[in-house]
Amino acid sequence: MAISGQRPRIALISVHGDPAIEIGKEEAGGQNVYVRNVGEALSRQGWQVDMFTRRSDADQPEIVQHTPHCRTIRLTAGPQKFIPRDELFGYLPEFVEALQQFQADSGFQYDLVHTNYWLSSWVGMTLKKLQGVKQIHTYHSLGAVKYQSISAIPMIAKTRLATEKLCLETAERIVATSPQEKDHMRSLVSTHGSIDIIPCGTDTRRFGHISRIEARRALGLEQDAKIVLYVGRFDRRKGIETLVRAVGQSQLKDQNLKLIIGGGSRPGQSDGMERERIEGIVNELGLQDITLFPGRLGVENLHLYYAAADVSVVPSHYEPFGLVAIEAMASGTPVVASDVGGLQFTVIPEITGLLAPAKDDAAFAKAIDRILADPNWRDQLGQAGRDRVEKMFSWDGVAAQLGKVYQQVLKVPTKAPAAAIA
Ligand code: UDP
């Protein structure tokens, strides 16, 4: 991108998804990865990027520099400890105050803020009101969709739905990460507002450069095992139960089948409890000898697990995008995913993997077995997945598309701060 002179300074705001934190723990997942990678890629393309998040631990440094022109800035809003996202809304005014104080101290102004998740959208709308900043927003999850799939609707639901609607109608631009997410915004949130479709990305240099044989050797996994992999958070909506039950029904269970369930968890927290529940189902089905729980996967081994697997399974009940699917595809591993949301966009059935109805154990078992039974087809699906990711889902490509939207928005003269928000 040709940006001449001084770098334009933008703020990415991600109140609960700290871009500098370890991924794979409670509430740290796709949003953290997205903000961090978009920020870094934008900085390589000529932008000055400050990423604001809430400090959730007193030991965390206030500023983490990622590249010469991209850093995370942690603001104090509420107690410096982990607070579940559904309980953060009350601390947002403090977050706005802290951000304004940071601006006053540093002398930095942001003409444009890119907010992430509904909590940050409120921060963006408030800054728009106070300072007249322009706002781009990525939802990462829509309350209107989420609340269809859970029985216990949280107290905060009404506020969230109203905030999401107002943001869609007032932000300069909204980024949907898949056509399916855009359809949901239109049918469930509002027919007003300007939506661009720009997908999430993945690091094509990190994944896809080691063979299955080498990866298994590095991880101490048997070369002749049939390996089924889950990567992600322990959250009921991720559908890990469906995968475990599917493996329990597999026709290939006695042919050295291995189920690997990768992801971090903390005893006593909601992810720790979900892991215990899943372990209970594994035991109940007698799968304990073929199931591994390697814990949180990181820079040192995530790429190895993807490469070692014969099939990577994304059994979510709903997924606005689903980074794990494209990470597996980038690694040359076919994906079996739920036929929902962004997974319908990333996974092309019979070409890069297979889709199965969410929560349908039998359909997942059948799809997994089809791929495990045919190594040549597995390799073809894997190669097609890698090709698709290279063409459509690199972070540099995603950041270039976002940068174009930012430039268009910045060209429009700034209005005076808006009157009020609800
Ligand atoms: N992840 C990871 N280590 C783990 C588990 C998950 O690095 O042990 C990463 C995973 O690679 C992906 C992200 O967390 O980049 C999960 O994103 P996704 O969009 O699939 O799901 P979300 O967490 O946003 O619901």
Short mmCIF file of C-alpha atoms and ligand atoms in Angstrom, two decimals:
data_model
loop_
_atom_site.label_atom_id
_atom_site.label_comp_id
_atom_site.label_asym_id
_atom_site.label_seq_id
_atom_site.Cartn_x
_atom_site.Cartn_y
_atom_site.Cartn_z
CA MET A 1 0.00 0.00 0.00
CA ALA A 2 1.30 3.45 -0.79
CA ILE A 3 0.92 5.65 2.24
CA SER A 4 3.18 8.61 1.90
CA GLY A 5 4.59 10.82 4.64
CA GLN A 6 3.66 10.11 8.25
CA ARG A 7 1.99 6.80 8.99
CA PRO A 8 -1.75 7.12 9.63
CA ARG A 9 -2.40 6.14 13.24
CA ILE A 10 -5.29 3.81 13.96
CA ALA A 11 -6.59 2.10 17.08
CA LEU A 12 -7.78 -1.48 17.21
CA ILE A 13 -9.97 -1.94 20.26
CA SER A 14 -10.50 -5.36 21.80
CA VAL A 15 -11.62 -4.90 25.39
CA HIS A 16 -11.79 -8.58 26.38
CA GLY A 17 -9.65 -10.23 23.69
CA ASP A 18 -6.08 -9.30 24.61
CA PRO A 19 -3.96 -9.56 21.43
CA ALA A 20 -0.77 -10.08 23.43
CA ILE A 21 -2.02 -12.97 25.60
CA GLU A 22 -1.52 -16.74 25.33
CA ILE A 23 -4.12 -18.20 23.00
CA GLY A 24 -6.22 -21.26 23.78
CA LYS A 25 -7.19 -20.42 27.35
CA GLU A 26 -10.58 -19.39 28.61
CA GLU A 27 -12.07 -16.74 26.37
CA ALA A 28 -8.77 -16.41 24.45
CA GLY A 29 -9.34 -17.67 20.95
CA GLY A 30 -10.08 -16.43 17.49
CA GLN A 31 -10.61 -12.77 18.38
CA ASN A 32 -7.20 -12.43 20.04
CA VAL A 33 -5.54 -14.11 17.03
CA TYR A 34 -7.45 -11.89 14.60
CA VAL A 35 -6.63 -8.59 16.31
CA ARG A 36 -2.96 -9.45 16.78
CA ASN A 37 -2.43 -10.64 13.20
CA VAL A 38 -4.46 -7.89 11.57
CA GLY A 39 -2.57 -5.31 13.66
CA GLU A 40 0.84 -6.68 12.79
CA ALA A 41 0.03 -7.08 9.09
CA LEU A 42 -1.39 -3.53 8.92
CA SER A 43 1.81 -2.21 10.50
CA ARG A 44 3.83 -3.96 7.78
CA GLN A 45 1.63 -2.22 5.24
CA GLY A 46 2.31 1.31 6.41
CA TRP A 47 -0.09 1.90 9.32
CA GLN A 48 0.78 2.90 12.89
CA VAL A 49 -1.29 0.52 15.01
CA ASP A 50 -2.18 0.82 18.70
CA MET A 51 -4.24 -2.10 20.04
CA PHE A 52 -6.16 -1.36 23.23
CA THR A 53 -7.32 -4.05 25.61
CA ARG A 54 -8.26 -4.40 29.29
CA ARG A 55 -5.60 -5.38 31.78
CA SER A 56 -6.72 -8.64 33.40
CA ASP A 57 -3.71 -9.28 35.65
CA ALA A 58 -1.63 -6.85 37.72
CA ASP A 59 1.58 -8.56 36.51
CA GLN A 60 0.88 -7.86 32.85
CA PRO A 61 3.06 -5.18 31.26
CA GLU A 62 1.11 -2.09 30.24
CA ILE A 63 2.66 -1.98 26.79
CA VAL A 64 3.81 -4.87 24.59
CA GLN A 65 5.59 -3.94 21.37
CA HIS A 66 4.94 -6.52 18.60
CA THR A 67 6.53 -4.86 15.58
CA PRO A 68 8.18 -1.41 15.29
CA HIS A 69 4.77 0.05 14.42
CA CYS A 70 2.32 -2.17 16.28
CA ARG A 71 1.82 -2.55 20.02
CA THR A 72 -0.71 -3.67 22.60
CA ILE A 73 -1.69 -1.12 25.26
CA ARG A 74 -3.41 -2.46 28.36
CA LEU A 75 -5.77 -0.07 30.10
CA THR A 76 -6.99 -0.43 33.64
CA ALA A 77 -10.77 -0.70 33.81
CA GLY A 78 -12.14 -2.50 36.84
CA PRO A 79 -10.17 -4.99 38.93
CA GLN A 80 -6.93 -6.27 37.38
CA LYS A 81 -8.13 -9.86 37.17
CA PHE A 82 -9.97 -12.10 34.73
CA ILE A 83 -13.63 -11.12 34.44
CA PRO A 84 -15.98 -13.14 32.18
CA ARG A 85 -17.05 -11.12 29.16
CA ASP A 86 -20.72 -11.12 30.17
CA GLU A 87 -19.73 -9.17 33.29
CA LEU A 88 -17.58 -6.50 31.65
CA PHE A 89 -20.15 -4.01 30.40
CA GLY A 90 -20.20 -1.96 33.63
CA TYR A 91 -16.45 -1.30 33.34
CA LEU A 92 -16.62 0.17 29.84
CA PRO A 93 -16.99 3.85 30.87
CA GLU A 94 -13.79 3.41 32.88
CA PHE A 95 -12.14 1.89 29.80
CA VAL A 96 -13.14 4.92 27.70
CA GLU A 97 -11.80 7.26 30.39
CA ALA A 98 -8.49 5.38 30.53
CA LEU A 99 -8.19 5.51 26.76
CA GLN A 100 -8.82 9.24 26.74
CA GLN A 101 -6.26 9.68 29.51
CA PHE A 102 -3.72 7.69 27.44
CA GLN A 103 -4.43 9.99 24.51
CA ALA A 104 -4.04 13.08 26.65
CA ASP A 105 -0.73 11.82 28.09
CA SER A 106 0.72 10.71 24.75
CA GLY A 107 -0.77 13.40 22.54
CA PHE A 108 -2.01 10.74 20.06
CA GLN A 109 -5.28 11.12 18.23
CA TYR A 110 -6.98 8.35 16.26
CA ASP A 111 -9.06 9.29 13.27
CA LEU A 112 -10.28 5.75 12.97
CA VAL A 113 -10.99 2.98 15.46
CA HIS A 114 -11.59 -0.64 14.47
CA THR A 115 -13.59 -2.24 17.26
CA ASN A 116 -13.94 -5.97 17.95
CA TYR A 117 -16.92 -7.73 19.64
CA TRP A 118 -19.94 -5.86 20.95
CA LEU A 119 -18.27 -4.61 24.15
CA SER A 120 -15.66 -2.74 22.13
CA SER A 121 -18.35 -1.50 19.76
CA TRP A 122 -19.84 0.42 22.70
CA VAL A 123 -16.41 1.95 23.37
CA GLY A 124 -16.14 2.91 19.68
CA MET A 125 -19.60 4.46 19.61
CA THR A 126 -18.81 6.43 22.77
CA LEU A 127 -15.56 7.74 21.27
CA LYS A 128 -17.49 8.68 18.15
CA LYS A 129 -19.84 10.69 20.32
CA LEU A 130 -17.04 12.33 22.31
CA GLN A 131 -14.37 12.81 19.64
CA GLY A 132 -16.04 12.25 16.27
CA VAL A 133 -13.79 9.27 15.43
CA LYS A 134 -14.76 6.99 12.56
CA GLN A 135 -15.62 3.42 13.41
CA ILE A 136 -15.12 0.10 11.66
CA HIS A 137 -16.50 -2.91 13.51
CA THR A 138 -16.04 -6.69 13.42
CA TYR A 139 -18.58 -8.61 15.53
CA HIS A 140 -16.77 -11.97 15.99
CA SER A 141 -20.05 -13.28 17.39
CA LEU A 142 -23.62 -12.04 17.10
CA GLY A 143 -25.87 -12.12 20.15
CA ALA A 144 -28.90 -12.67 17.92
CA VAL A 145 -27.35 -15.91 16.63
CA LYS A 146 -25.75 -17.02 19.88
CA TYR A 147 -28.94 -16.72 21.92
CA GLN A 148 -30.75 -19.02 19.47
CA SER A 149 -28.44 -21.87 20.45
CA ILE A 150 -28.36 -21.60 24.24
CA SER A 151 -31.06 -22.17 26.83
CA ALA A 152 -29.80 -19.89 29.65
CA ILE A 153 -29.95 -16.37 28.23
CA PRO A 154 -27.67 -14.08 30.31
CA MET A 155 -28.87 -10.88 31.99
CA ILE A 156 -26.76 -8.80 29.64
CA ALA A 157 -28.55 -10.08 26.50
CA LYS A 158 -30.89 -7.10 26.06
CA THR A 159 -28.05 -4.57 26.29
CA ARG A 160 -25.92 -6.61 23.92
CA LEU A 161 -28.63 -6.93 21.28
CA ALA A 162 -29.40 -3.19 21.42
CA THR A 163 -25.70 -2.29 21.22
CA GLU A 164 -25.13 -4.60 18.27
CA LYS A 165 -28.06 -3.08 16.39
CA LEU A 166 -26.99 0.48 17.06
CA CYS A 167 -23.45 -0.28 15.97
CA LEU A 168 -24.56 -1.85 12.69
CA GLU A 169 -26.64 1.24 11.98
CA THR A 170 -24.09 3.89 12.97
CA ALA A 171 -20.53 2.62 12.32
CA GLU A 172 -18.94 3.85 9.09
CA ARG A 173 -18.39 0.26 7.99
CA ILE A 174 -19.01 -3.22 9.37
CA VAL A 175 -16.73 -6.13 8.53
CA ALA A 176 -18.49 -9.48 8.17
CA THR A 177 -15.99 -12.34 8.03
CA SER A 178 -18.19 -14.55 5.85
CA PRO A 179 -21.24 -14.14 3.58
CA GLN A 180 -23.15 -16.24 6.15
CA GLU A 181 -22.37 -13.72 8.90
CA LYS A 182 -23.55 -10.86 6.69
CA ASP A 183 -26.84 -12.69 6.02
CA HIS A 184 -27.36 -13.08 9.76
CA MET A 185 -26.70 -9.37 10.34
CA ARG A 186 -29.28 -8.48 7.74
CA SER A 187 -31.94 -10.99 8.76
CA LEU A 188 -31.51 -10.82 12.55
CA VAL A 189 -30.01 -7.42 13.43
CA SER A 190 -30.84 -4.62 10.97
CA THR A 191 -31.32 -3.86 7.29
CA HIS A 192 -29.41 -0.57 7.75
CA GLY A 193 -25.66 -0.02 7.77
CA SER A 194 -22.82 -0.71 5.38
CA ILE A 195 -21.30 -4.20 5.44
CA ASP A 196 -18.12 -5.43 3.70
CA ILE A 197 -17.16 -9.09 3.61
CA ILE A 198 -13.49 -9.55 4.52
CA PRO A 199 -12.57 -13.00 5.87
CA CYS A 200 -10.25 -13.90 8.74
CA GLY A 201 -6.80 -15.09 7.79
CA THR A 202 -4.07 -17.43 8.79
CA ASP A 203 -0.30 -17.52 8.72
CA THR A 204 0.63 -19.47 5.58
CA ARG A 205 4.30 -19.47 6.67
CA ARG A 206 3.56 -21.05 10.03
CA PHE A 207 1.41 -23.93 8.76
CA GLY A 208 1.93 -26.43 5.95
CA HIS A 209 5.71 -26.82 5.84
CA ILE A 210 6.22 -30.15 7.53
CA SER A 211 5.14 -33.60 6.34
CA ARG A 212 2.78 -35.88 8.25
CA ILE A 213 5.63 -38.34 8.83
CA GLU A 214 8.00 -35.72 10.28
CA ALA A 215 5.28 -34.16 12.42
CA ARG A 216 4.36 -37.55 13.93
CA ARG A 217 8.00 -38.30 14.59
CA ALA A 218 8.42 -34.94 16.35
CA LEU A 219 5.35 -35.58 18.52
CA GLY A 220 6.10 -39.26 19.21
CA LEU A 221 2.89 -40.39 17.47
CA GLU A 222 2.69 -43.69 15.61
CA GLN A 223 3.08 -43.53 11.86
CA ASP A 224 0.26 -45.98 11.18
CA ALA A 225 -2.29 -44.40 13.55
CA LYS A 226 -5.44 -42.81 12.17
CA ILE A 227 -5.45 -39.44 13.89
CA VAL A 228 -8.57 -37.33 14.44
CA LEU A 229 -7.81 -33.86 15.84
CA TYR A 230 -9.79 -31.17 17.67
CA VAL A 231 -8.18 -27.82 18.40
CA GLY A 232 -9.96 -25.05 20.29
CA ARG A 233 -11.41 -23.84 23.51
CA PHE A 234 -13.29 -26.07 25.92
CA ASP A 235 -16.73 -24.56 25.58
CA ARG A 236 -19.97 -26.50 25.21
CA ARG A 237 -20.82 -24.58 22.02
CA LYS A 238 -17.68 -25.95 20.38
CA GLY A 239 -19.45 -29.34 20.19
CA ILE A 240 -16.54 -31.50 21.43
CA GLU A 241 -19.14 -33.92 22.78
CA THR A 242 -20.39 -34.54 19.23
CA LEU A 243 -16.86 -35.42 18.12
CA VAL A 244 -16.27 -37.80 21.03
CA ARG A 245 -19.57 -39.55 20.39
CA ALA A 246 -18.77 -39.73 16.67
CA VAL A 247 -15.43 -41.38 17.39
CA GLY A 248 -17.28 -43.80 19.67
CA GLN A 249 -19.37 -44.85 16.64
CA SER A 250 -16.49 -45.01 14.13
CA GLN A 251 -16.22 -48.23 12.14
CA LEU A 252 -12.44 -47.78 12.27
CA LYS A 253 -12.17 -47.62 16.05
CA ASP A 254 -10.17 -50.83 16.20
CA GLN A 255 -7.70 -49.80 13.50
CA ASN A 256 -5.32 -47.78 15.66
CA LEU A 257 -7.61 -44.76 15.75
CA LYS A 258 -6.46 -41.85 17.96
CA LEU A 259 -8.49 -38.88 19.09
CA ILE A 260 -6.49 -35.82 20.10
CA ILE A 261 -8.34 -33.01 21.87
CA GLY A 262 -6.06 -29.96 22.08
CA GLY A 263 -6.82 -26.79 24.03
CA GLY A 264 -6.06 -25.15 27.36
CA SER A 265 -8.24 -25.18 30.45
CA ARG A 266 -8.14 -24.08 34.04
CA PRO A 267 -9.49 -26.25 36.84
CA GLY A 268 -12.56 -24.69 38.41
CA GLN A 269 -13.15 -22.23 35.52
CA SER A 270 -15.80 -22.85 32.89
CA ASP A 271 -13.29 -24.36 30.43
CA GLY A 272 -11.91 -26.66 33.13
CA MET A 273 -15.43 -27.86 33.90
CA GLU A 274 -16.15 -28.51 30.22
CA ARG A 275 -12.92 -30.50 29.92
CA GLU A 276 -13.98 -32.62 32.91
CA ARG A 277 -17.38 -33.21 31.33
CA ILE A 278 -15.73 -34.27 28.06
CA GLU A 279 -13.33 -36.58 29.91
CA GLY A 280 -16.39 -38.11 31.58
CA ILE A 281 -17.95 -38.89 28.18
CA VAL A 282 -14.64 -40.30 26.90
CA ASN A 283 -14.54 -42.66 29.88
CA GLU A 284 -18.21 -43.56 29.63
CA LEU A 285 -17.67 -44.62 26.00
CA GLY A 286 -14.50 -46.55 26.85
CA LEU A 287 -12.32 -44.30 24.66
CA GLN A 288 -9.76 -43.35 27.31
CA ASP A 289 -7.01 -45.53 25.79
CA ILE A 290 -7.27 -43.90 22.38
CA THR A 291 -7.83 -40.29 23.49
CA LEU A 292 -5.11 -37.75 24.26
CA PHE A 293 -5.49 -34.35 25.91
CA PRO A 294 -2.22 -32.52 25.19
CA GLY A 295 -3.47 -29.24 26.76
CA ARG A 296 -2.91 -25.83 25.24
CA LEU A 297 -1.11 -25.94 21.89
CA GLY A 298 1.25 -23.08 21.08
CA VAL A 299 3.83 -21.80 18.62
CA GLU A 300 6.06 -24.76 19.37
CA ASN A 301 3.60 -27.53 18.52
CA LEU A 302 0.27 -26.37 17.04
CA HIS A 303 1.59 -26.69 13.46
CA LEU A 304 2.86 -30.19 14.26
CA TYR A 305 -0.52 -31.41 15.50
CA TYR A 306 -2.32 -30.09 12.43
CA ALA A 307 0.25 -31.70 10.13
CA ALA A 308 0.19 -35.01 12.02
CA ALA A 309 -3.60 -35.40 11.82
CA ASP A 310 -5.49 -37.30 9.12
CA VAL A 311 -8.52 -35.17 9.72
CA SER A 312 -9.24 -32.05 11.75
CA VAL A 313 -12.77 -31.76 13.13
CA VAL A 314 -14.64 -28.52 13.90
CA PRO A 315 -17.93 -29.67 15.46
CA SER A 316 -19.17 -26.23 16.66
CA HIS A 317 -22.86 -25.56 17.16
CA TYR A 318 -22.25 -22.19 15.52
CA GLU A 319 -19.16 -20.43 14.18
CA PRO A 320 -19.12 -16.94 12.63
CA PHE A 321 -15.82 -17.81 10.93
CA GLY A 322 -13.76 -20.56 12.61
CA LEU A 323 -10.00 -20.02 12.38
CA VAL A 324 -9.20 -23.63 13.20
CA ALA A 325 -10.70 -24.80 9.90
CA ILE A 326 -8.38 -22.63 7.80
CA GLU A 327 -5.36 -23.41 9.98
CA ALA A 328 -5.92 -27.12 9.36
CA MET A 329 -6.45 -26.48 5.64
CA ALA A 330 -3.24 -24.41 5.52
CA SER A 331 -1.51 -27.45 7.03
CA GLY A 332 -2.77 -29.72 4.24
CA THR A 333 -5.22 -31.54 6.52
CA PRO A 334 -8.84 -32.11 5.48
CA VAL A 335 -11.59 -30.70 7.69
CA VAL A 336 -14.86 -32.21 8.83
CA ALA A 337 -16.95 -29.34 10.16
CA SER A 338 -20.48 -28.49 11.21
CA ASP A 339 -22.61 -27.22 8.37
CA VAL A 340 -23.04 -23.79 9.99
CA GLY A 341 -21.97 -20.15 9.64
CA GLY A 342 -18.51 -19.33 8.32
CA LEU A 343 -17.60 -23.02 8.09
CA GLN A 344 -19.91 -23.20 5.08
CA PHE A 345 -17.70 -20.57 3.48
CA THR A 346 -14.25 -21.91 4.34
CA VAL A 347 -14.80 -25.66 3.88
CA ILE A 348 -15.88 -26.78 0.41
CA PRO A 349 -17.62 -30.14 0.80
CA GLU A 350 -16.00 -32.99 -1.17
CA ILE A 351 -13.15 -30.61 -2.19
CA THR A 352 -11.36 -29.49 1.01
CA GLY A 353 -13.28 -31.63 3.52
CA LEU A 354 -16.85 -32.49 4.49
CA LEU A 355 -19.71 -30.75 6.29
CA ALA A 356 -22.10 -32.52 8.65
CA PRO A 357 -25.19 -31.21 10.49
CA ALA A 358 -24.21 -29.72 13.86
CA LYS A 359 -24.69 -32.07 16.85
CA ASP A 360 -25.25 -35.08 14.56
CA ASP A 361 -22.81 -37.71 15.94
CA ALA A 362 -23.70 -40.29 13.31
CA ALA A 363 -23.13 -37.90 10.40
CA PHE A 364 -19.78 -36.83 11.86
CA ALA A 365 -18.78 -40.49 12.32
CA LYS A 366 -19.60 -41.24 8.69
CA ALA A 367 -17.72 -38.20 7.36
CA ILE A 368 -14.63 -38.89 9.50
CA ASP A 369 -14.58 -42.55 8.45
CA ARG A 370 -14.87 -41.69 4.75
CA ILE A 371 -11.69 -39.63 4.95
CA LEU A 372 -9.78 -42.03 7.20
CA ALA A 373 -10.59 -44.95 4.91
CA ASP A 374 -9.06 -43.35 1.81
CA PRO A 375 -5.55 -41.88 2.26
CA ASN A 376 -5.29 -40.79 -1.39
CA TRP A 377 -8.50 -38.83 -1.15
CA ARG A 378 -7.35 -37.43 2.21
CA ASP A 379 -4.24 -36.06 0.49
CA GLN A 380 -6.23 -34.57 -2.37
CA LEU A 381 -8.60 -32.83 0.05
CA GLY A 382 -5.60 -31.58 2.04
CA GLN A 383 -3.85 -30.13 -1.00
CA ALA A 384 -7.04 -28.41 -2.18
CA GLY A 385 -7.42 -26.91 1.32
CA ARG A 386 -3.90 -25.52 1.27
CA ASP A 387 -4.49 -24.03 -2.20
CA ARG A 388 -7.73 -22.39 -1.05
CA VAL A 389 -6.06 -20.80 1.99
CA GLU A 390 -3.16 -19.46 -0.07
CA LYS A 391 -5.61 -17.89 -2.49
CA MET A 392 -8.13 -16.46 -0.03
CA PHE A 393 -7.08 -16.42 3.60
CA SER A 394 -3.61 -14.96 4.21
CA TRP A 395 -3.33 -12.26 6.91
CA ASP A 396 -1.51 -9.97 4.49
CA GLY A 397 -4.40 -10.24 2.02
CA VAL A 398 -6.95 -9.67 4.80
CA ALA A 399 -5.05 -6.62 6.11
CA ALA A 400 -4.75 -5.18 2.59
CA GLN A 401 -8.54 -5.42 2.17
CA LEU A 402 -9.11 -3.83 5.57
CA GLY A 403 -6.58 -1.09 4.76
CA LYS A 404 -8.53 -0.25 1.62
CA VAL A 405 -11.73 0.15 3.64
CA TYR A 406 -9.90 2.34 6.20
CA GLN A 407 -8.58 4.57 3.41
CA GLN A 408 -12.04 4.96 1.88
CA VAL A 409 -13.50 5.86 5.27
CA LEU A 410 -10.70 8.28 6.12
CA LYS A 411 -11.22 10.14 2.85
CA VAL A 412 -14.73 11.18 3.86
CA PRO A 413 -14.62 14.47 5.83
CA THR A 414 -15.13 13.97 9.58
CA LYS A 415 -18.47 15.07 11.01
CA ALA A 416 -18.84 16.85 14.33
CA PRO A 417 -19.23 14.43 17.25
CA ALA A 418 -22.69 12.79 17.08
CA ALA A 419 -25.41 13.96 19.43
CA ALA A 420 -25.95 10.94 21.64
CA ILE A 421 -26.06 7.20 21.76
CA ALA A 422 -28.68 5.17 23.50
N1 UDP B 1 -5.76 -22.09 19.72
C1 UDP B 1 -4.42 -22.24 20.07
N2 UDP B 1 -4.08 -23.17 20.99
C2 UDP B 1 -4.99 -23.99 21.56
C3 UDP B 1 -6.35 -23.85 21.20
C4 UDP B 1 -6.71 -22.88 20.28
O1 UDP B 1 -3.55 -21.53 19.56
O2 UDP B 1 -4.62 -24.82 22.37
C5 UDP B 1 -6.12 -21.06 18.71
C6 UDP B 1 -6.46 -21.70 17.37
O3 UDP B 1 -5.28 -22.09 16.70
C7 UDP B 1 -7.23 -20.57 16.70
C8 UDP B 1 -7.95 -19.91 17.88
O4 UDP B 1 -7.28 -20.35 19.06
O5 UDP B 1 -6.34 -19.66 16.09
C9 UDP B 1 -9.41 -20.32 17.93
O6 UDP B 1 -10.11 -19.58 16.98
P1 UDP B 1 -11.52 -20.02 16.38
O7 UDP B 1 -11.96 -18.94 15.44
O8 UDP B 1 -11.42 -21.39 15.78
O9 UDP B 1 -12.48 -20.14 17.64
P2 UDP B 1 -12.88 -19.10 18.81
O10 UDP B 1 -11.94 -19.37 19.94
O11 UDP B 1 -12.76 -17.71 18.28
O12 UDP B 1 -14.28 -19.46 19.18
#
